[in-house]
Amino acid sequence: MAARRVRSAPYLFIAPAVIAFTLLLAVPIGYAVYLSFREVHITGLGLGPGARSERWAGLANYTSALGDHELLAGAGRVLVYGGLLVPVMLGLALLFALLLDADRTRLRAFSRIAIFLPYAIPGVVATLLWGFLYLPTTSPGYYVLHQLGMSGPQLLQGNGMYVALANIAIWGGTGFNMIVIYTSLRSIPAELYEAARLDGASELQIALRIKIPMVLPSLVLTFFFSLIATLQVFAEPMNLKPLTNGISSTWSPLMKVYRDAFTRGDIYSASATSVVIAFVTLAVSFGFLKLAGRRAYGEDNS
Amino acid sequence: MSNVIAERTRAVVPVTVAAGPKRKGGWIPTLGLLAGALYTLFPVLWVLIASTKSIDQLFSTFTLLPGSGLLTNLHQLSAYRGGEFWEWMVNSALYAGVGGALSALLSGVTGYALAKYRFAGRGAIFNILLAGVLMPPVVLAVPQYLLFAKAGLADSYWSVLLPSVISPYGIYLARIYAAGAIPDDVLEAGRMDGASEWRLFRSVALPMMAPGLVTVFLFQFVAIWNNFLLPFVMLGDDHKFPVTVGLYTLLLQGANAPALYTLVITGALLSVLPLIALFLSLQRFWRLDLLSGAVKS
């Protein structure tokens, strides 16, 4: 009797999560896939009841999504943005984590909190703050340059936009990644350093030869999260848009999905595009996890 | 020995001698970190100063010079459409507080079951739940909206609350924490005494998992408070907006009426104050070490 109770208990415990997951994630995903194979069929002028009906579309939505230049251009923009963002952000995060871990650093607590602080600030607000700092009329940087008789670079136009957007994400994300790497640095046994110091290794050598290899798993983890976040960029360009005409409503692929679904009301092609994005995200994620090897991960997943 | 070090330190960096009996050279990493802190704090400093400016001062005076319009700005923001800004703040607190608490509980019970029981399908269920992390929010938001609309729930508090409750990330953290924090023999002893499985969870496991669940709550709270996309897609009624969507609509109107910019800036400042306060006061509960898997059971 007791044994049976123990056997059924875990299923009862996970039931709420499984139900919530099914209703809020699995069903919507299935519905998106279903919609991506449908289209609206219009008879006559499309007026009156029954003139618009839904019908099977086959792969039409997919062929038009994959052949859409705007979508491809958006994917290209996100690649440039990510290529700028991820290395700089993780490089800074690693650097700050190593500096925090260096044994002669002062004001450690203050710096750690200050650099982590942007994590608590919504992306919308971060974009807003930086947006005003990019605007020549409200930015102190431009003011100083102007006093010196120079003009600053236009960050809200052309290629400056990549820097402008990447900087917002770097500002928001460096601290979080720094903490993840730092906690991993703290768990390295101190004897390793003592041995290296006895052998005459400098602090820099210790950092390069011992610390960085030892925190590789957390670098892999932070890289992975940053990659996913990059593919899903939406709030920042969306919120920078009102301040500039340099961002179109299809700047990132997800912005295009939003526009297609809610501005144009074409939920079918929006669904096909979302399925393509989800598929690419999954492929990149699994590919990356395979590449990174099971050494870093396998232990957690068994 | 320490005199020698102090003397040598004094020769190089006289200012820092008083800070402690440490070896020389600490100023390089310290300066590096302070540069980072300057970078992260600068926009916060800017918004603090900018919110004190009247609309004329905002575009005419040096940006780092405090203005004289803070009270006017606060007053105008509070009066905006009959106090709508404060409605947004209350809504954000509601979404983040209730959503975060429900999410922490759900993650707790699920993580506990996944960590402490062996049952058929355990690995598969865990992996499927985790795969939810990979789903781009927009990909979910569009069909979620359509389905909520069919159920008559779009543009309701539920449409923002319900999707926030399930957090693959929270389940992952809770599972790691439960595996490390709850010894099996304590559960076995409870079973010997005839406690039911539910009672074991509620009276034994839940208190032991509390620090981990506080972390999950904080993560979810921040994630929901900062979320833009989901409420942006789900809601049409500005009285139900959280502060992120509210500020966006303000900014959008500001493009045509620059007078609203001061309201946007003051609103931005007010909207981050609760989070910064929460963040600084609950700092020690942020068990970020859980993330990197640094806690080994």
Coordinates of C-alpha atoms in Angstrom, one line a residue:
Chain A
M1 CA 0.0 0.0 0.0
A2 CA 2.7 2.5 1.1
A3 CA 4.8 1.4 -1.9
R4 CA 2.0 2.1 -4.3
R5 CA 1.5 5.5 -2.7
V6 CA 5.1 6.3 -3.3
R7 CA 4.8 5.1 -6.8
S8 CA 1.9 7.3 -7.7
A9 CA 3.0 10.3 -5.7
P10 CA 5.6 11.7 -8.2
Y11 CA 3.0 11.6 -11.0
L12 CA 0.6 13.6 -8.9
F13 CA 3.4 16.1 -8.0
I14 CA 4.4 16.7 -11.6
A15 CA 0.8 16.7 -12.9
P16 CA 0.2 20.5 -12.5
A17 CA 3.4 21.3 -14.4
V18 CA 2.7 18.8 -17.2
I19 CA -0.9 20.1 -17.6
A20 CA 0.3 23.7 -17.6
F21 CA 3.1 22.9 -20.0
T22 CA 0.7 21.1 -22.4
L23 CA -1.9 23.8 -22.4
L24 CA 0.4 26.8 -22.5
L25 CA 3.3 25.5 -24.6
A26 CA 2.6 22.2 -26.4
V27 CA -0.9 23.1 -27.6
P28 CA 0.1 26.6 -28.9
I29 CA 3.1 25.2 -30.7
G30 CA 0.9 22.5 -32.3
Y31 CA -1.6 25.1 -33.2
A32 CA 1.1 27.3 -34.8
V33 CA 2.3 24.3 -36.9
Y34 CA -1.3 23.6 -37.9
L35 CA -1.9 27.3 -38.9
S36 CA 1.3 27.3 -40.9
F37 CA -0.2 24.9 -43.3
R38 CA -3.5 26.9 -43.7
E39 CA -4.5 29.9 -45.7
V40 CA -7.4 32.2 -46.2
H41 CA -9.5 31.5 -49.3
I42 CA -11.4 34.4 -50.6
T43 CA -14.4 34.0 -53.0
G44 CA -15.6 36.8 -55.1
L45 CA -14.8 40.2 -53.6
G46 CA -14.3 38.8 -50.2
L47 CA -17.4 40.6 -48.9
G48 CA -20.3 39.1 -47.0
P49 CA -20.4 36.1 -44.7
G50 CA -18.8 32.9 -46.0
A51 CA -16.7 34.8 -48.6
R52 CA -13.6 34.2 -46.6
S53 CA -12.8 30.7 -45.6
E54 CA -9.8 28.8 -44.3
R55 CA -8.3 26.0 -46.4
W56 CA -5.3 23.8 -46.6
A57 CA -2.3 25.5 -48.1
G58 CA 0.3 22.8 -48.2
L59 CA 3.8 24.2 -48.1
A60 CA 2.9 27.5 -49.7
N61 CA 3.4 29.5 -46.5
Y62 CA 6.8 28.0 -46.0
T63 CA 8.0 28.5 -49.6
S64 CA 7.0 32.2 -49.4
A65 CA 8.6 32.6 -45.9
L66 CA 11.9 31.0 -47.0
G67 CA 11.9 33.0 -50.2
D68 CA 11.2 36.3 -48.4
H69 CA 14.1 38.7 -48.8
E70 CA 13.0 40.7 -45.8
L71 CA 13.2 37.7 -43.6
L72 CA 16.6 36.7 -44.9
A73 CA 17.8 40.3 -44.5
G74 CA 16.5 40.3 -40.9
A75 CA 18.3 37.1 -40.2
G76 CA 21.5 38.7 -41.6
R77 CA 21.0 41.7 -39.4
V78 CA 20.6 39.5 -36.3
L79 CA 23.8 37.7 -37.3
V80 CA 25.8 40.9 -37.4
Y81 CA 24.2 42.1 -34.2
G82 CA 25.0 38.7 -32.4
G83 CA 28.5 38.6 -33.9
L84 CA 29.1 41.9 -32.2
L85 CA 27.3 41.3 -29.0
V86 CA 28.2 37.8 -27.9
P87 CA 32.0 38.0 -28.0
V88 CA 32.2 41.5 -26.5
M89 CA 29.7 40.7 -23.7
L90 CA 31.2 37.4 -22.8
G91 CA 34.8 38.8 -23.1
L92 CA 33.9 41.6 -20.7
A93 CA 32.0 39.2 -18.4
L94 CA 35.1 36.9 -18.2
L95 CA 37.4 39.8 -17.7
F96 CA 35.4 41.3 -14.9
A97 CA 35.0 37.9 -13.3
L98 CA 38.8 37.3 -13.4
L99 CA 39.3 40.8 -11.9
L100 CA 36.9 40.1 -9.2
D101 CA 38.7 36.9 -8.4
A102 CA 42.2 38.4 -8.4
D103 CA 43.3 38.4 -4.8
R104 CA 44.4 42.0 -4.5
T105 CA 41.2 43.6 -5.9
R106 CA 39.5 46.3 -3.7
L107 CA 36.0 47.6 -3.7
R108 CA 34.9 44.1 -4.8
A109 CA 31.4 44.1 -3.4
F110 CA 30.6 47.5 -4.8
S111 CA 31.8 46.7 -8.3
R112 CA 30.0 43.3 -8.3
I113 CA 26.7 44.9 -7.4
A114 CA 27.1 47.8 -9.8
I115 CA 28.0 45.7 -12.8
F116 CA 25.2 43.2 -12.0
L117 CA 22.6 46.0 -11.5
P118 CA 21.4 46.4 -15.1
Y119 CA 20.1 42.8 -14.9
A120 CA 17.3 44.2 -12.7
I121 CA 16.4 46.9 -15.3
P122 CA 13.8 46.0 -17.9
G123 CA 15.0 45.8 -21.5
V124 CA 12.4 48.4 -22.3
V125 CA 13.8 50.9 -19.8
A126 CA 17.4 50.1 -20.8
T127 CA 16.6 50.7 -24.4
L128 CA 14.9 53.9 -23.5
L129 CA 17.8 55.2 -21.3
W130 CA 20.4 54.4 -24.0
G131 CA 18.1 55.7 -26.7
F132 CA 18.2 59.1 -25.1
L133 CA 21.9 58.8 -24.6
Y134 CA 22.3 58.2 -28.3
L135 CA 20.2 61.2 -29.2
P136 CA 22.5 64.1 -29.9
T137 CA 20.1 66.6 -28.1
T138 CA 20.0 64.7 -24.8
S139 CA 23.4 63.0 -24.8
P140 CA 26.3 64.3 -22.7
G141 CA 28.7 62.6 -25.0
Y142 CA 27.6 64.7 -28.0
Y143 CA 27.5 67.8 -25.8
V144 CA 31.2 67.3 -24.9
L145 CA 32.1 66.6 -28.5
H146 CA 30.2 69.6 -29.6
Q147 CA 32.0 71.9 -27.2
L148 CA 35.2 70.5 -28.6
G149 CA 34.1 71.4 -32.1
M150 CA 33.6 67.8 -33.2
S151 CA 30.5 65.9 -34.2
G152 CA 29.9 62.4 -32.8
P153 CA 29.1 59.3 -34.9
Q154 CA 25.5 58.8 -35.7
L155 CA 24.5 55.8 -33.7
L156 CA 20.9 55.7 -34.7
Q157 CA 21.5 55.3 -38.4
G158 CA 23.1 52.9 -40.8
N159 CA 25.7 50.6 -39.3
G160 CA 25.9 52.6 -36.1
M161 CA 22.6 50.9 -35.3
Y162 CA 24.3 47.6 -34.7
V163 CA 26.6 49.2 -32.2
A164 CA 23.7 51.0 -30.6
L165 CA 21.6 47.8 -30.2
A166 CA 24.5 45.6 -29.2
N167 CA 25.6 48.0 -26.5
I168 CA 22.2 47.9 -24.9
A169 CA 22.4 44.1 -24.6
I170 CA 26.0 44.2 -23.5
W171 CA 25.1 46.7 -20.8
G172 CA 22.2 44.5 -19.6
G173 CA 23.8 41.1 -19.9
T174 CA 27.5 41.5 -18.9
G175 CA 26.8 41.5 -15.1
F176 CA 24.7 38.4 -15.2
N177 CA 27.2 36.4 -17.1
M178 CA 30.0 37.8 -15.0
I179 CA 28.3 36.4 -11.8
V180 CA 27.9 33.0 -13.4
I181 CA 31.5 32.8 -14.4
Y182 CA 32.6 34.3 -11.1
T183 CA 30.8 31.7 -9.0
S184 CA 32.4 29.1 -11.0
L185 CA 35.8 30.6 -10.4
R186 CA 35.2 30.6 -6.7
S187 CA 34.7 26.9 -6.7
I188 CA 38.2 26.2 -8.0
P189 CA 40.3 24.7 -5.2
A190 CA 42.9 27.3 -3.9
E191 CA 45.6 24.6 -3.8
L192 CA 45.8 24.7 -7.6
Y193 CA 47.0 28.3 -7.4
E194 CA 49.4 27.7 -4.6
A195 CA 51.1 24.9 -6.6
A196 CA 51.3 27.2 -9.6
R197 CA 52.7 30.1 -7.6
L198 CA 55.4 27.8 -6.1
D199 CA 56.3 27.0 -9.7
G200 CA 56.8 30.8 -10.3
A201 CA 53.6 31.4 -12.4
S202 CA 52.4 35.0 -12.5
E203 CA 48.8 36.0 -11.8
L204 CA 48.3 36.5 -15.5
Q205 CA 49.6 33.0 -16.3
I206 CA 47.4 31.5 -13.6
A207 CA 44.4 33.3 -15.1
L208 CA 45.2 32.1 -18.6
R209 CA 46.4 28.6 -17.9
I210 CA 44.3 27.5 -14.9
K211 CA 41.3 29.7 -14.3
I212 CA 40.0 30.1 -17.9
P213 CA 40.3 26.3 -18.7
M214 CA 38.6 25.5 -15.3
V215 CA 35.6 27.8 -16.0
L216 CA 35.1 26.5 -19.6
P217 CA 31.8 24.8 -18.7
S218 CA 30.3 28.0 -17.4
L219 CA 31.6 29.8 -20.5
V220 CA 29.9 27.3 -22.6
L221 CA 26.7 27.8 -20.6
T222 CA 26.8 31.5 -20.9
F223 CA 27.5 31.3 -24.6
F224 CA 24.6 29.1 -25.1
F225 CA 22.1 31.4 -23.2
S226 CA 23.5 34.4 -25.1
L227 CA 23.0 32.7 -28.4
I228 CA 19.4 31.9 -27.7
A229 CA 18.7 35.4 -26.4
T230 CA 20.3 36.8 -29.6
L231 CA 18.1 34.8 -31.9
Q232 CA 15.1 36.1 -30.0
V233 CA 15.9 39.8 -30.0
F234 CA 12.7 41.8 -30.0
A235 CA 12.1 44.2 -27.2
E236 CA 15.2 46.4 -27.8
P237 CA 14.8 47.1 -31.5
M238 CA 11.0 47.5 -31.0
N239 CA 11.6 50.1 -28.3
L240 CA 14.4 51.9 -30.1
K241 CA 12.1 52.3 -33.1
P242 CA 10.1 55.3 -31.9
L243 CA 13.4 57.3 -31.5
T244 CA 14.7 56.7 -35.0
N245 CA 13.6 55.9 -38.5
G246 CA 16.7 53.6 -38.9
I247 CA 14.8 50.6 -37.7
S248 CA 12.1 49.1 -39.9
S249 CA 9.2 47.1 -38.6
T250 CA 10.9 43.9 -39.9
W251 CA 14.4 44.7 -38.5
S252 CA 14.6 41.3 -36.7
P253 CA 12.8 38.1 -37.8
L254 CA 10.7 38.1 -34.7
M255 CA 9.6 41.7 -35.4
K256 CA 8.5 40.5 -38.8
V257 CA 6.4 37.7 -37.2
Y258 CA 4.8 40.3 -34.9
R259 CA 4.1 42.6 -37.8
D260 CA 2.6 39.9 -40.0
A261 CA 0.4 38.5 -37.3
F262 CA -0.9 41.7 -35.7
T263 CA -0.4 44.6 -38.1
R264 CA -1.3 42.7 -41.2
G265 CA -3.5 40.0 -39.6
D266 CA -1.8 37.3 -41.7
I267 CA -1.6 34.7 -38.9
Y268 CA -0.8 31.9 -41.4
S269 CA 2.4 33.3 -42.8
A270 CA 3.4 34.6 -39.4
S271 CA 2.9 31.0 -38.1
A272 CA 5.1 29.6 -40.9
T273 CA 7.8 32.1 -40.1
S274 CA 7.7 31.3 -36.4
V275 CA 7.9 27.6 -37.0
V276 CA 11.0 28.3 -39.2
I277 CA 12.6 30.4 -36.4
A278 CA 11.8 27.8 -33.8
F279 CA 13.3 25.1 -36.0
V280 CA 16.5 27.2 -36.5
T281 CA 16.7 27.9 -32.8
L282 CA 16.4 24.2 -31.9
A283 CA 18.9 23.1 -34.6
V284 CA 21.4 25.7 -33.5
S285 CA 20.9 24.7 -29.8
F286 CA 21.3 21.0 -30.3
G287 CA 24.1 21.5 -32.8
F288 CA 25.9 23.6 -30.2
L289 CA 25.3 21.3 -27.3
K290 CA 26.6 18.4 -29.4
L291 CA 29.6 20.4 -30.4
A292 CA 30.3 21.6 -26.9
G293 CA 30.4 17.9 -25.9
R294 CA 28.8 16.0 -23.1
R295 CA 31.8 16.7 -20.8
A296 CA 30.4 20.0 -19.7
Y297 CA 26.8 19.0 -19.6
G298 CA 26.1 15.3 -19.3
E299 CA 26.4 15.2 -15.5
D300 CA 23.4 17.5 -15.0
N301 CA 21.0 15.7 -17.3
S302 CA 21.1 12.1 -16.1
Chain B
M1 CA 57.2 41.2 7.2
S2 CA 54.0 43.2 7.0
N3 CA 56.0 46.4 7.5
V4 CA 58.1 45.6 4.5
I5 CA 55.1 45.0 2.4
A6 CA 53.4 48.2 3.7
E7 CA 56.5 50.2 2.9
R8 CA 56.8 48.8 -0.6
T9 CA 53.1 49.4 -1.2
R10 CA 53.4 53.0 0.1
A11 CA 56.1 53.7 -2.5
V12 CA 53.8 52.6 -5.3
V13 CA 50.3 53.5 -4.3
P14 CA 50.2 55.6 -1.2
V15 CA 46.5 56.1 -1.2
T16 CA 45.5 52.5 -0.8
V17 CA 47.8 51.6 2.1
A18 CA 45.1 52.2 4.6
A19 CA 42.7 49.8 2.8
G20 CA 44.4 46.7 4.1
P21 CA 47.6 44.7 4.4
K22 CA 47.6 43.5 0.8
R23 CA 50.3 43.2 -1.7
K24 CA 51.0 45.9 -4.3
G25 CA 49.3 46.0 -7.7
G26 CA 45.7 45.7 -6.6
W27 CA 44.8 48.9 -8.3
I28 CA 44.9 47.5 -11.8
P29 CA 42.0 45.0 -11.3
T30 CA 40.3 47.6 -9.1
L31 CA 40.4 50.3 -11.7
G32 CA 39.2 47.8 -14.4
L33 CA 36.2 47.0 -12.3
L34 CA 35.5 50.6 -11.5
A35 CA 35.5 51.4 -15.2
G36 CA 32.9 48.6 -15.6
A37 CA 30.9 50.0 -12.7
L38 CA 31.0 53.5 -14.3
Y39 CA 29.7 52.1 -17.6
T40 CA 26.8 50.3 -15.9
L41 CA 25.9 53.1 -13.5
F42 CA 26.1 55.9 -16.0
P43 CA 22.7 55.5 -17.6
V44 CA 21.2 55.2 -14.2
L45 CA 22.9 58.4 -13.1
W46 CA 21.7 60.0 -16.3
V47 CA 18.0 59.1 -15.8
L48 CA 18.2 60.3 -12.1
I49 CA 19.4 63.7 -13.4
A50 CA 17.2 63.9 -16.5
S51 CA 14.1 63.2 -14.4
T52 CA 14.7 66.5 -12.5
K53 CA 14.6 68.5 -15.7
S54 CA 11.7 70.4 -17.1
I55 CA 11.0 69.8 -20.8
D56 CA 12.8 73.0 -21.8
Q57 CA 15.8 72.1 -19.7
L58 CA 15.9 68.6 -21.1
F59 CA 16.8 69.7 -24.6
S60 CA 18.8 72.9 -23.7
T61 CA 20.9 72.5 -20.6
F62 CA 24.0 70.2 -20.2
T63 CA 22.6 66.8 -19.7
L64 CA 24.5 66.1 -16.4
L65 CA 23.3 69.3 -14.8
P66 CA 20.3 68.8 -12.5
G67 CA 17.2 70.7 -13.4
S68 CA 14.4 72.1 -11.3
G69 CA 11.4 70.2 -12.6
L70 CA 11.3 66.9 -10.6
L71 CA 8.2 67.8 -8.6
T72 CA 6.4 69.0 -11.7
N73 CA 7.4 65.9 -13.6
L74 CA 6.1 63.6 -10.8
H75 CA 2.9 65.6 -10.6
Q76 CA 2.3 65.5 -14.4
L77 CA 3.2 61.8 -14.6
S78 CA 0.7 61.0 -11.8
A79 CA -1.9 63.2 -13.5
Y80 CA -1.4 61.6 -16.9
R81 CA -4.8 60.3 -18.0
G82 CA -6.1 60.2 -14.5
G83 CA -3.2 58.3 -12.9
E84 CA -2.7 55.7 -15.4
F85 CA 1.0 55.3 -14.7
W86 CA 0.3 54.1 -11.1
E87 CA -2.2 51.6 -12.5
W88 CA 0.6 50.2 -14.6
M89 CA 2.9 50.0 -11.6
V90 CA 0.2 48.2 -9.6
N91 CA -0.4 45.8 -12.5
S92 CA 3.3 45.1 -12.9
A93 CA 3.5 44.3 -9.1
L94 CA 0.5 42.1 -9.5
Y95 CA 1.7 40.1 -12.5
A96 CA 5.3 39.8 -11.1
G97 CA 4.3 39.1 -7.5
V98 CA 1.5 36.6 -8.1
G99 CA 3.1 35.1 -11.2
G100 CA 6.4 34.7 -9.4
A101 CA 4.9 33.1 -6.3
L102 CA 2.8 30.6 -8.3
S103 CA 5.8 29.8 -10.5
A104 CA 8.1 29.2 -7.6
L105 CA 5.5 26.8 -6.0
L106 CA 5.0 25.0 -9.3
S107 CA 8.7 24.7 -9.9
G108 CA 9.3 23.6 -6.4
V109 CA 6.8 20.7 -6.4
T110 CA 7.9 19.6 -9.9
G111 CA 11.6 19.9 -9.2
Y112 CA 11.2 18.0 -5.9
A113 CA 9.4 15.1 -7.7
L114 CA 12.0 15.0 -10.4
A115 CA 14.9 15.1 -8.0
K116 CA 13.6 12.8 -5.2
Y117 CA 11.6 10.1 -7.0
R118 CA 12.6 7.5 -9.5
F119 CA 9.7 6.8 -11.9
A120 CA 9.2 5.8 -15.5
G121 CA 9.4 8.7 -17.9
R122 CA 11.3 10.9 -15.4
G123 CA 14.2 11.7 -17.8
A124 CA 11.9 12.2 -20.7
I125 CA 9.6 14.5 -18.9
F126 CA 12.5 16.6 -17.5
N127 CA 14.0 17.0 -21.0
I128 CA 10.7 17.9 -22.6
L129 CA 10.1 20.5 -19.9
L130 CA 13.6 21.9 -20.4
A131 CA 13.1 22.2 -24.1
G132 CA 10.5 24.8 -23.4
V133 CA 13.5 27.2 -22.7
L134 CA 14.4 27.1 -26.3
M135 CA 11.0 28.2 -27.6
P136 CA 11.3 31.8 -28.8
P137 CA 8.7 33.8 -26.9
V138 CA 7.2 35.4 -30.0
V139 CA 6.7 32.0 -31.6
L140 CA 4.7 31.1 -28.5
A141 CA 3.0 34.4 -28.0
V142 CA 1.2 34.5 -31.4
P143 CA -0.6 31.1 -31.0
Q144 CA -1.0 31.7 -27.3
Y145 CA -2.8 34.9 -28.1
L146 CA -5.0 33.2 -30.7
L147 CA -6.0 30.4 -28.3
F148 CA -6.6 32.8 -25.4
A149 CA -8.8 34.8 -27.8
K150 CA -10.8 31.7 -28.6
A151 CA -11.2 30.9 -24.9
G152 CA -12.4 34.5 -24.4
L153 CA -9.4 35.2 -22.2
A154 CA -7.3 37.5 -24.4
D155 CA -6.9 41.0 -22.9
S156 CA -7.5 39.7 -19.4
Y157 CA -5.2 39.5 -16.4
W158 CA -5.2 35.8 -16.9
S159 CA -3.6 36.0 -20.3
V160 CA -0.5 37.5 -18.8
L161 CA -0.5 35.6 -15.5
L162 CA -1.0 32.0 -16.8
P163 CA 1.8 31.8 -19.3
S164 CA 4.2 33.3 -16.7
V165 CA 3.5 30.5 -14.3
I166 CA 5.3 27.8 -16.1
S167 CA 9.1 28.3 -16.0
P168 CA 11.4 25.5 -17.4
Y169 CA 14.2 27.4 -15.9
G170 CA 12.6 27.5 -12.5
I171 CA 12.0 23.8 -12.6
Y172 CA 15.6 23.2 -13.5
L173 CA 16.9 25.3 -10.6
A174 CA 14.4 23.7 -8.2
R175 CA 15.5 20.2 -9.2
I176 CA 19.1 21.0 -8.7
Y177 CA 18.4 22.6 -5.4
A178 CA 16.1 19.8 -4.1
A179 CA 18.7 17.1 -5.1
G180 CA 21.4 18.9 -3.0
A181 CA 19.3 20.2 -0.1
I182 CA 17.1 17.3 0.9
P183 CA 18.8 14.2 2.2
D184 CA 17.0 10.9 1.3
D185 CA 17.2 9.5 4.8
V186 CA 15.1 12.4 6.1
L187 CA 12.3 11.4 3.7
E188 CA 12.7 7.7 4.5
A189 CA 12.5 8.5 8.2
G190 CA 9.3 10.4 7.6
R191 CA 7.8 7.5 5.6
M192 CA 8.7 5.1 8.4
D193 CA 6.7 7.4 10.7
G194 CA 3.7 7.0 8.4
A195 CA 3.7 10.5 6.9
S196 CA 1.9 10.8 3.6
E197 CA 3.9 11.8 0.5
W198 CA 2.1 15.2 0.3
R199 CA 2.8 15.8 4.0
L200 CA 6.5 14.9 3.5
F201 CA 6.6 17.5 0.7
R202 CA 4.8 20.2 2.6
S203 CA 6.4 19.9 6.0
V204 CA 9.8 18.5 5.3
A205 CA 10.9 19.2 1.7
L206 CA 9.3 22.6 1.2
P207 CA 11.0 24.3 4.2
M208 CA 14.4 22.8 3.2
M209 CA 13.9 24.1 -0.4
A210 CA 12.9 27.6 0.7
P211 CA 16.2 29.3 -0.1
G212 CA 16.2 27.8 -3.6
L213 CA 12.6 28.7 -4.1
V214 CA 13.3 32.3 -3.1
T215 CA 15.9 32.4 -5.9
V216 CA 13.3 31.0 -8.3
F217 CA 10.8 33.6 -7.2
L218 CA 13.2 36.5 -7.6
F219 CA 14.2 35.3 -11.1
Q220 CA 10.6 35.0 -12.2
F221 CA 9.7 38.2 -10.5
V222 CA 12.3 40.1 -12.5
A223 CA 11.6 38.2 -15.7
I224 CA 7.8 39.0 -15.5
W225 CA 8.4 42.6 -14.4
N226 CA 10.8 43.1 -17.3
N227 CA 8.7 41.2 -19.8
F228 CA 7.5 43.3 -22.7
L229 CA 6.4 40.9 -25.4
L230 CA 3.8 38.8 -23.7
P231 CA 1.7 41.7 -22.3
F232 CA 2.3 43.7 -25.5
V233 CA 0.7 40.9 -27.5
M234 CA -2.0 39.9 -25.1
L235 CA -3.4 43.2 -23.9
G236 CA -5.3 45.9 -25.6
D237 CA -6.8 47.7 -22.6
D238 CA -4.3 50.3 -21.2
H239 CA -5.8 49.8 -17.8
K240 CA -4.3 46.3 -17.7
F241 CA -0.9 47.2 -19.0
P242 CA 2.2 46.5 -17.0
V243 CA 4.6 49.4 -16.7
T244 CA 6.9 48.2 -19.6
V245 CA 4.1 48.3 -22.2
G246 CA 2.8 51.5 -20.7
L247 CA 6.1 53.2 -21.1
Y248 CA 6.3 52.0 -24.6
T249 CA 3.0 53.5 -25.5
L250 CA 4.1 56.8 -23.9
L251 CA 7.3 56.8 -25.9
L252 CA 5.4 56.1 -29.0
Q253 CA 3.3 59.1 -28.4
G254 CA 6.4 61.1 -27.4
A255 CA 7.6 60.8 -31.0
N256 CA 4.8 63.2 -32.0
A257 CA 4.6 65.2 -28.8
P258 CA 8.1 65.7 -27.3
A259 CA 6.5 67.2 -24.1
L260 CA 5.8 63.5 -23.2
Y261 CA 9.5 62.7 -23.1
T262 CA 10.0 64.1 -19.6
L263 CA 7.1 61.8 -18.5
V264 CA 8.7 58.8 -20.2
I265 CA 12.0 59.6 -18.4
T266 CA 10.4 60.1 -15.0
G267 CA 8.4 57.0 -15.5
A268 CA 11.4 55.0 -16.5
L269 CA 13.1 56.1 -13.3
L270 CA 10.1 55.2 -11.1
S271 CA 9.6 51.8 -12.8
V272 CA 13.1 50.6 -11.9
L273 CA 13.2 51.9 -8.3
P274 CA 11.2 48.9 -6.9
L275 CA 13.4 46.4 -8.7
I276 CA 16.6 48.1 -7.6
A277 CA 15.3 48.2 -4.0
L278 CA 14.2 44.5 -4.2
F279 CA 17.5 43.6 -5.7
L280 CA 19.7 45.4 -3.2
S281 CA 17.7 44.2 -0.2
L282 CA 17.5 40.6 -1.2
Q283 CA 21.0 40.3 -2.6
R284 CA 22.0 37.4 -0.5
F285 CA 19.1 35.3 -1.7
W286 CA 20.2 35.4 -5.3
R287 CA 21.8 32.0 -5.3
L288 CA 23.4 32.5 -8.7
D289 CA 25.8 29.7 -8.0
L290 CA 22.9 27.4 -8.7
L291 CA 23.1 28.5 -12.3
S292 CA 26.6 27.4 -13.0
G293 CA 26.0 24.1 -11.3
A294 CA 28.7 25.1 -8.8
V295 CA 26.7 23.6 -6.0
K296 CA 27.4 19.9 -6.1
S297 CA 25.4 17.6 -4.0

